Short mmCIF file of C-alpha atoms and ligand atoms in Angstrom, two decimals:
data_model
loop_
_atom_site.label_atom_id
_atom_site.label_comp_id
_atom_site.label_asym_id
_atom_site.label_seq_id
_atom_site.Cartn_x
_atom_site.Cartn_y
_atom_site.Cartn_z
CA MET A 1 -7.41 -106.37 -19.08
CA ALA A 2 -5.50 -104.61 -16.38
CA LEU A 3 -7.15 -104.00 -13.05
CA ARG A 4 -8.44 -100.42 -12.86
CA ARG A 5 -8.43 -98.68 -9.53
CA PHE A 6 -10.09 -95.39 -8.74
CA ASP A 7 -7.81 -92.98 -6.91
CA LEU A 8 -10.12 -91.11 -4.56
CA GLU A 9 -7.38 -89.16 -2.86
CA ALA A 10 -5.33 -87.78 -5.74
CA GLY A 11 -8.09 -85.72 -7.23
CA GLY A 12 -8.48 -83.30 -4.33
CA ASP A 13 -11.80 -81.63 -3.70
CA THR A 14 -12.40 -79.47 -6.69
CA PHE A 15 -12.39 -79.51 -10.45
CA ALA A 16 -13.24 -76.84 -12.99
CA PHE A 17 -13.30 -76.96 -16.76
CA LYS A 18 -10.86 -74.62 -18.44
CA PRO A 19 -12.57 -71.49 -19.81
CA GLU A 20 -11.59 -72.41 -23.37
CA THR A 21 -13.35 -75.77 -23.00
CA GLU A 22 -16.75 -74.16 -22.49
CA GLU A 23 -17.22 -73.70 -26.22
CA LYS A 24 -16.61 -77.40 -26.83
CA ILE A 25 -19.03 -78.30 -24.05
CA ALA A 26 -21.67 -76.11 -25.65
CA PHE A 27 -20.99 -77.78 -29.01
CA TRP A 28 -21.54 -81.28 -27.65
CA ARG A 29 -24.55 -80.33 -25.57
CA GLY A 30 -26.04 -78.62 -28.59
CA LYS A 31 -26.23 -81.97 -30.33
CA TYR A 32 -28.92 -83.23 -27.98
CA PRO A 33 -32.40 -81.94 -27.09
CA ALA A 34 -32.96 -80.45 -23.65
CA GLU A 35 -34.51 -83.60 -22.25
CA LYS A 36 -31.64 -85.79 -23.55
CA GLN A 37 -28.66 -83.77 -22.32
CA ARG A 38 -27.21 -86.74 -20.49
CA SER A 39 -26.43 -88.26 -23.90
CA ALA A 40 -23.45 -85.90 -23.89
CA VAL A 41 -21.90 -87.67 -20.92
CA ILE A 42 -19.08 -89.37 -22.85
CA PRO A 43 -17.82 -86.26 -24.67
CA LEU A 44 -18.04 -84.23 -21.47
CA LEU A 45 -16.11 -86.87 -19.53
CA TRP A 46 -13.54 -86.85 -22.31
CA LEU A 47 -13.20 -83.07 -22.07
CA ALA A 48 -13.01 -83.26 -18.29
CA GLN A 49 -10.24 -85.84 -18.55
CA LYS A 50 -8.28 -83.59 -20.88
CA ASP A 51 -8.68 -80.66 -18.50
CA ASN A 52 -7.61 -82.83 -15.57
CA ASP A 53 -4.15 -83.89 -16.79
CA GLY A 54 -5.37 -87.03 -18.53
CA TRP A 55 -7.48 -88.69 -15.87
CA LEU A 56 -10.88 -88.40 -14.20
CA SER A 57 -10.99 -87.45 -10.55
CA GLU A 58 -14.13 -87.76 -8.47
CA PRO A 59 -14.74 -83.97 -8.49
CA ALA A 60 -14.38 -84.03 -12.29
CA MET A 61 -17.07 -86.69 -12.57
CA ARG A 62 -19.31 -84.75 -10.19
CA GLU A 63 -18.89 -81.64 -12.28
CA VAL A 64 -19.99 -83.54 -15.38
CA ALA A 65 -22.97 -84.98 -13.50
CA ASP A 66 -23.99 -81.53 -12.26
CA ARG A 67 -23.71 -80.03 -15.74
CA LEU A 68 -25.92 -82.73 -17.23
CA GLU A 69 -28.20 -83.02 -14.19
CA MET A 70 -27.45 -86.70 -13.84
CA PRO A 71 -27.08 -88.83 -10.71
CA TYR A 72 -23.38 -89.13 -9.84
CA ILE A 73 -23.58 -92.91 -9.95
CA ARG A 74 -24.63 -92.86 -13.61
CA VAL A 75 -21.57 -90.83 -14.56
CA TYR A 76 -19.38 -93.09 -12.44
CA GLU A 77 -20.78 -96.16 -14.20
CA VAL A 78 -19.86 -94.76 -17.61
CA ALA A 79 -16.41 -93.62 -16.53
CA THR A 80 -15.52 -96.96 -14.99
CA PHE A 81 -16.85 -98.98 -17.94
CA TYR A 82 -14.80 -97.42 -20.74
CA THR A 83 -11.04 -97.88 -20.55
CA MET A 84 -10.58 -94.62 -22.46
CA PHE A 85 -11.28 -92.98 -19.12
CA ARG A 86 -8.45 -93.18 -16.63
CA LEU A 87 -9.33 -93.34 -12.94
CA GLN A 88 -5.96 -92.43 -11.48
CA PRO A 89 -3.22 -89.94 -12.37
CA VAL A 90 -1.16 -90.65 -15.48
CA GLY A 91 2.02 -89.26 -16.97
CA LYS A 92 2.20 -86.45 -19.48
CA TYR A 93 2.56 -89.21 -22.07
CA HIS A 94 0.25 -92.07 -21.22
CA ILE A 95 0.85 -95.25 -23.22
CA GLN A 96 -2.01 -97.65 -23.90
CA LEU A 97 -0.43 -100.87 -25.03
CA CYS A 98 -2.64 -103.28 -26.97
CA GLY A 99 -2.26 -106.79 -25.58
CA THR A 100 -4.99 -108.52 -27.57
CA THR A 101 -4.22 -111.61 -29.65
CA PRO A 102 -3.07 -110.11 -33.00
CA CYS A 103 -0.76 -107.66 -31.25
CA GLN A 104 0.31 -110.31 -28.80
CA LEU A 105 1.22 -112.70 -31.62
CA ARG A 106 3.21 -109.92 -33.29
CA GLY A 107 5.32 -109.02 -30.27
CA ALA A 108 3.23 -107.08 -27.74
CA GLU A 109 4.84 -109.05 -24.95
CA SER A 110 8.26 -107.65 -25.77
CA LEU A 111 6.75 -104.14 -25.85
CA LYS A 112 5.37 -104.77 -22.39
CA ASP A 113 8.85 -105.68 -21.23
CA VAL A 114 10.09 -102.36 -22.59
CA CYS A 115 7.41 -100.51 -20.62
CA LYS A 116 8.25 -102.35 -17.43
CA LYS A 117 11.95 -101.67 -17.89
CA GLU A 118 11.66 -98.02 -18.95
CA ILE A 119 8.66 -96.92 -16.88
CA GLY A 120 7.74 -99.49 -14.23
CA ASN A 121 4.53 -101.31 -13.42
CA PRO A 122 1.26 -100.45 -15.17
CA MET A 123 -0.18 -97.06 -14.08
CA TYR A 124 3.01 -96.12 -12.31
CA VAL A 125 3.94 -92.53 -13.14
CA THR A 126 7.64 -91.84 -13.55
CA ASP A 127 9.16 -89.42 -11.07
CA ASP A 128 9.45 -86.68 -13.67
CA GLY A 129 5.75 -87.08 -14.39
CA ARG A 130 6.39 -87.76 -18.06
CA LEU A 131 5.43 -91.40 -18.57
CA SER A 132 2.93 -94.04 -17.54
CA TRP A 133 1.45 -97.05 -19.28
CA GLU A 134 -1.31 -99.62 -19.12
CA GLU A 135 -2.40 -102.61 -21.14
CA VAL A 136 -5.67 -102.30 -23.04
CA GLU A 137 -7.74 -104.43 -25.36
CA CYS A 138 -7.75 -104.17 -29.16
CA LEU A 139 -7.51 -100.60 -30.40
CA GLY A 140 -8.72 -101.50 -33.87
CA ALA A 141 -5.40 -101.23 -35.65
CA CYS A 142 -4.62 -104.95 -35.75
CA VAL A 143 -3.33 -104.79 -39.32
CA ASN A 144 -0.51 -102.64 -37.96
CA ALA A 145 0.17 -104.89 -34.96
CA PRO A 146 1.81 -104.56 -32.57
CA MET A 147 0.84 -101.05 -31.65
CA VAL A 148 0.33 -98.62 -28.80
CA GLN A 149 -1.63 -95.44 -28.36
CA ILE A 150 0.21 -92.54 -26.73
CA ASN A 151 -2.20 -89.81 -25.70
CA ASP A 152 -4.27 -89.29 -28.88
CA ASP A 153 -1.92 -90.90 -31.43
CA TYR A 154 -1.29 -94.41 -32.66
CA TYR A 155 2.26 -95.77 -33.00
CA GLU A 156 2.15 -98.87 -35.16
CA ASP A 157 4.24 -101.72 -36.59
CA LEU A 158 6.45 -101.50 -33.56
CA THR A 159 9.48 -103.54 -32.69
CA GLU A 160 11.17 -103.63 -29.34
CA ASP A 161 13.86 -101.40 -30.79
CA SER A 162 11.59 -98.79 -32.41
CA PHE A 163 9.38 -98.63 -29.33
CA GLN A 164 12.40 -98.14 -27.12
CA LYS A 165 13.47 -95.22 -29.29
CA ILE A 166 10.02 -93.61 -29.05
CA ILE A 167 10.05 -93.87 -25.28
CA GLY A 168 13.58 -92.47 -25.22
CA LYS A 169 12.40 -89.40 -27.14
CA LEU A 170 9.40 -88.84 -24.90
CA LYS A 171 11.58 -89.14 -21.83
CA ASN A 172 13.65 -86.28 -23.18
CA GLY A 173 10.61 -84.20 -24.02
CA VAL A 174 11.02 -84.76 -27.77
CA GLU A 175 7.89 -85.55 -29.78
CA ALA A 176 8.06 -88.86 -31.63
CA GLN A 177 6.63 -89.40 -35.10
CA ALA A 178 3.27 -91.16 -34.82
CA GLY A 179 1.91 -93.74 -37.27
CA PRO A 180 3.56 -96.83 -38.76
CA GLN A 181 7.17 -97.21 -37.74
CA VAL A 182 8.05 -99.14 -40.92
CA ASP A 183 8.05 -98.12 -44.58
CA ARG A 184 4.34 -98.16 -45.23
CA ILE A 185 1.56 -95.62 -45.58
CA ASN A 186 -1.15 -96.31 -43.04
CA SER A 187 -1.96 -99.98 -43.59
CA ALA A 188 -0.71 -100.20 -47.20
CA PRO A 189 1.91 -102.85 -48.01
CA GLU A 190 5.37 -102.29 -46.62
CA GLY A 191 7.70 -100.86 -49.26
CA GLY A 192 4.90 -99.43 -51.37
CA THR A 193 1.86 -100.51 -53.28
CA ALA A 194 2.24 -103.90 -54.90
CA THR A 195 -1.11 -104.22 -56.67
CA LEU A 196 -3.42 -101.89 -58.61
CA THR A 197 -0.42 -99.88 -59.71
CA ASP A 198 -1.61 -99.12 -63.25
CA PRO A 199 -2.06 -95.30 -63.40
CA ALA A 200 -4.87 -95.81 -65.92
CA LEU A 201 -6.96 -97.18 -63.06
CA PHE A 202 -7.11 -93.75 -61.50
CA ASP A 203 -7.05 -91.26 -64.39
CA GLY A 204 -10.66 -91.81 -65.42
CA SER A 205 -9.75 -93.42 -68.71
CA ARG A 206 -11.45 -96.65 -67.74
CA ASN A 207 -14.82 -95.12 -67.09
CA GLU A 208 -15.98 -96.09 -70.55
CA VAL A 209 -15.82 -99.80 -69.81
CA SER A 210 -18.17 -99.44 -66.86
CA ARG A 211 -21.20 -99.33 -69.18
CA LEU A 212 -23.51 -102.28 -68.92
CA PRO A 213 -23.31 -104.27 -72.15
CA SER A 214 -27.04 -104.22 -72.88
CA LEU A 215 -27.66 -100.50 -72.59
CA VAL A 216 -28.48 -98.33 -75.55
CA GLU A 217 -25.48 -96.52 -77.00
CA ASP A 218 -25.24 -92.91 -75.87
CA LYS A 219 -23.55 -91.76 -78.99
CA GLU A 220 -25.24 -93.10 -82.05
CA ALA A 221 -22.90 -91.23 -84.29
CA ASP A 222 -20.04 -93.30 -82.97
CA ALA A 223 -21.83 -96.59 -83.39
CA PRO A 224 -20.82 -98.78 -86.31
CA ASP A 225 -23.35 -98.76 -89.14
CA ALA A 226 -23.33 -102.18 -90.78
CA SER A 227 -25.56 -101.13 -93.67
CA SER A 228 -23.50 -98.12 -94.63
CA SER A 229 -20.18 -99.86 -94.15
CA GLY A 230 -21.04 -102.26 -96.93
CA LYS A 231 -20.29 -105.21 -94.73
CA PRO A 232 -22.79 -108.01 -94.83
CA GLU A 233 -24.88 -108.11 -91.69
CA GLU A 234 -23.86 -111.65 -90.90
CA SER A 235 -20.23 -110.65 -90.69
CA ALA A 236 -20.77 -108.24 -87.79
CA PRO A 237 -19.48 -109.62 -84.49
CA THR A 238 -22.35 -110.66 -82.27
CA ASN A 239 -21.31 -108.35 -79.46
CA THR A 240 -21.20 -105.17 -81.53
CA LYS A 241 -24.09 -102.78 -82.19
CA ARG A 242 -25.95 -102.75 -85.47
CA GLU A 243 -29.15 -101.18 -86.70
CA VAL A 244 -32.42 -103.03 -86.62
CA PRO A 245 -35.10 -102.16 -89.15
CA GLU A 246 -37.45 -100.27 -86.83
CA LYS A 247 -37.04 -96.55 -86.81
CA SER A 248 -38.55 -94.06 -84.43
CA ASN A 249 -40.27 -90.92 -85.64
CA THR A 250 -37.30 -88.86 -84.50
CA GLY A 251 -35.57 -90.19 -87.53
CA LYS A 252 -33.07 -91.87 -85.24
CA THR A 253 -32.47 -95.52 -85.63
CA THR A 254 -32.57 -97.85 -82.67
CA LEU A 255 -29.33 -99.66 -82.07
CA ILE A 256 -29.45 -103.14 -80.64
CA SER A 257 -26.75 -105.76 -80.75
CA ASN A 258 -27.40 -109.01 -82.57
CA LYS A 259 -27.06 -110.90 -79.36
CA GLU A 260 -29.48 -108.63 -77.51
CA LYS A 261 -31.98 -108.84 -80.30
CA GLU A 262 -31.90 -112.61 -80.27
CA GLU A 263 -32.00 -113.08 -76.55
CA LEU A 264 -34.43 -110.43 -75.33
CA ALA A 265 -37.39 -111.96 -73.56
CA GLY A 266 -40.99 -111.05 -74.35
CA GLU A 267 -42.15 -108.91 -77.20
CA ARG A 268 -40.96 -105.52 -78.37
CA PRO A 269 -43.61 -102.80 -77.94
CA GLU A 270 -45.05 -101.44 -81.13
CA THR A 271 -43.26 -98.45 -82.58
CA VAL A 272 -45.51 -95.58 -83.61
CA GLU A 273 -45.15 -92.25 -85.32
CA VAL A 274 -45.87 -89.37 -82.94
CA ALA A 275 -45.53 -85.75 -83.90
CA ALA A 276 -43.08 -83.89 -81.71
CA GLU A 277 -45.78 -81.66 -80.21
CA GLU A 278 -47.80 -84.72 -79.20
CA GLN A 279 -44.99 -86.40 -77.36
CA ASP A 280 -45.39 -86.62 -73.58
CA ASP A 281 -42.85 -85.76 -70.93
CA LEU A 282 -42.18 -89.33 -69.86
CA LYS A 283 -40.12 -88.01 -66.97
CA ARG A 284 -43.41 -87.31 -65.18
CA ILE A 285 -43.45 -91.07 -64.54
CA LYS A 286 -41.57 -91.96 -61.37
CA GLY A 287 -38.65 -94.14 -62.41
CA ILE A 288 -38.10 -92.48 -65.77
CA GLY A 289 -35.36 -89.89 -65.76
CA PRO A 290 -33.61 -88.23 -68.67
CA LYS A 291 -31.54 -91.29 -69.50
CA ASN A 292 -34.42 -93.73 -69.50
CA GLU A 293 -36.61 -91.32 -71.42
CA GLY A 294 -33.94 -91.07 -74.09
CA ALA A 295 -33.71 -94.84 -74.29
CA LEU A 296 -37.48 -95.17 -74.60
CA ASN A 297 -37.63 -92.51 -77.30
CA GLU A 298 -35.02 -94.43 -79.23
CA LEU A 299 -37.33 -97.42 -79.06
CA GLY A 300 -40.15 -95.31 -80.48
CA ILE A 301 -41.93 -94.85 -77.16
CA PHE A 302 -43.08 -91.25 -76.75
CA THR A 303 -46.42 -91.18 -75.01
CA PHE A 304 -48.09 -92.24 -71.78
CA LYS A 305 -50.71 -93.98 -73.89
CA GLN A 306 -48.10 -96.26 -75.42
CA ILE A 307 -46.73 -97.27 -72.02
CA ALA A 308 -50.23 -97.68 -70.60
CA ALA A 309 -50.95 -100.21 -73.36
CA TRP A 310 -47.89 -102.38 -72.74
CA THR A 311 -48.63 -106.07 -72.37
CA PRO A 312 -46.73 -108.23 -69.86
CA GLU A 313 -44.64 -109.44 -72.81
CA ASN A 314 -43.81 -105.85 -73.72
CA VAL A 315 -42.79 -105.18 -70.13
CA ASP A 316 -40.51 -108.23 -70.19
CA TRP A 317 -38.90 -107.03 -73.39
CA VAL A 318 -38.31 -103.46 -72.23
CA GLU A 319 -36.97 -104.59 -68.87
CA ASP A 320 -34.64 -107.03 -70.57
CA TYR A 321 -33.56 -104.38 -73.05
CA MET A 322 -32.94 -101.74 -70.37
CA SER A 323 -31.43 -104.23 -67.93
CA PHE A 324 -33.60 -103.57 -64.92
CA PRO A 325 -35.69 -106.67 -64.29
CA GLY A 326 -38.84 -106.16 -62.25
CA ARG A 327 -38.48 -102.39 -62.06
CA ILE A 328 -41.37 -101.41 -64.36
CA GLU A 329 -43.83 -103.38 -62.26
CA ARG A 330 -42.21 -102.33 -58.98
CA GLU A 331 -42.49 -98.68 -59.91
CA ASP A 332 -45.84 -99.17 -61.56
CA TRP A 333 -44.97 -97.38 -64.78
CA ILE A 334 -48.11 -98.69 -66.47
CA GLY A 335 -50.42 -97.53 -63.68
CA GLN A 336 -48.78 -94.11 -63.65
CA ALA A 337 -48.94 -93.93 -67.44
CA LYS A 338 -52.66 -94.78 -67.45
CA THR A 339 -53.42 -92.02 -64.96
CA LEU A 340 -51.36 -89.48 -66.86
CA ALA A 341 -52.72 -90.56 -70.25
CA GLU A 342 -56.23 -89.86 -68.98
CA GLY A 343 -55.20 -86.37 -67.91
CA GLY A 344 -54.85 -87.25 -64.24
CA GLU A 345 -51.93 -86.59 -61.93
CA THR A 346 -49.79 -88.68 -59.63
CA GLU A 347 -48.03 -87.53 -56.49
CA PHE A 348 -44.77 -87.70 -58.42
CA SER A 349 -46.06 -85.86 -61.50
CA LYS A 350 -47.33 -83.10 -59.21
CA ARG A 351 -43.85 -82.71 -57.78
CA VAL A 352 -42.38 -82.65 -61.29
CA ASP A 353 -44.90 -80.05 -62.41
CA ALA A 354 -44.18 -77.96 -59.31
CA GLY A 355 -40.49 -78.01 -60.12
CA ASP A 356 -39.60 -79.99 -57.01
CA VAL A 357 -37.88 -82.62 -59.15
CA PRO A 358 -35.64 -80.48 -61.34
CA SER A 359 -34.50 -83.22 -63.67
CA SER A 360 -37.76 -85.09 -63.33
CA GLN A 361 -35.80 -87.56 -61.23
CA ASP A 362 -32.40 -88.93 -62.07
CA ASP A 363 -32.33 -92.42 -63.40
CA GLU A 364 -31.68 -95.03 -60.78
CA ASP A 365 -29.67 -98.09 -61.55
S1 LIG B 401 -5.18 -106.57 -31.50
FE1 LIG B 401 -3.96 -104.86 -31.20
S2 LIG B 401 -4.98 -103.33 -32.31
FE2 LIG B 401 -6.25 -105.04 -32.54
#
């Protein structure tokens, strides 16, 4: 880290924010309550630095302290701690050159030589007032090492040659293109993307495969029907869906894969016939949204009473089937169901009934 000296003389006796900066000051101050206004010290110092030709004079710091009703020393401590604040005059284009290990290993030393040759020693301002430079610690762009920051922009993947050209442009008052100075976008591979190039990865066509393998099929109509296909049940692949004998009173048939049926832990809850008008809104149970309610209905579960009567083995089976181990107990579905089955209310069911949970809670996965 370069030695930082505070230039007490160069700043004169006065400083004033530019009129157009007042709105920004109000914005930053507005982020903090009246008794915490000093929390805005960094943004105000930053604005003061911008209004003071890129550095902080003593009057500028005092102005910030007065605005925030802070002791001067507190503002001084902040300004001298952060290297983003300059304590002596800088050029119109001030270069912060990263000299930390990744940049150093990738050629920062040669960039330093360019600065010394083209500008002079650190913090020296060229006679035309255009350029100055200093060495700083990592600027967080190591993947594009070596790099420099010039005013507010990063110039990355530099070589001695490309850096020299940038400085040459700035010397002549010509803006130089910021960003990587090689053929890459941000920190993507040089020459273009080399992996994940299949357009199908980004056109949404792969969304289908993101389904968990043990979830109930959304579209029963699309599911293969072993009995109607005439194929013997044994011939169905073990990872495809087929119908199991139990049917719910919706007339729909529950679809479970052979593998799931064989491996599910616990015991399947009893399926009952429930007239449509006697079915409960299971979404009044916290943890059951439209998707889970649909899945439960397909299993023949329609009422709070049914859920309230689940045994631990039933819970194991449903959790295994719906692929969310531990959730039924964690969310206390059975306790909620008992309360609701007896005509009571829960905090969540009250919110559902009041319309505060429009979809009766989305399913969480
Ligand atoms: S080491 Fe230079 S940006 Fe991190």
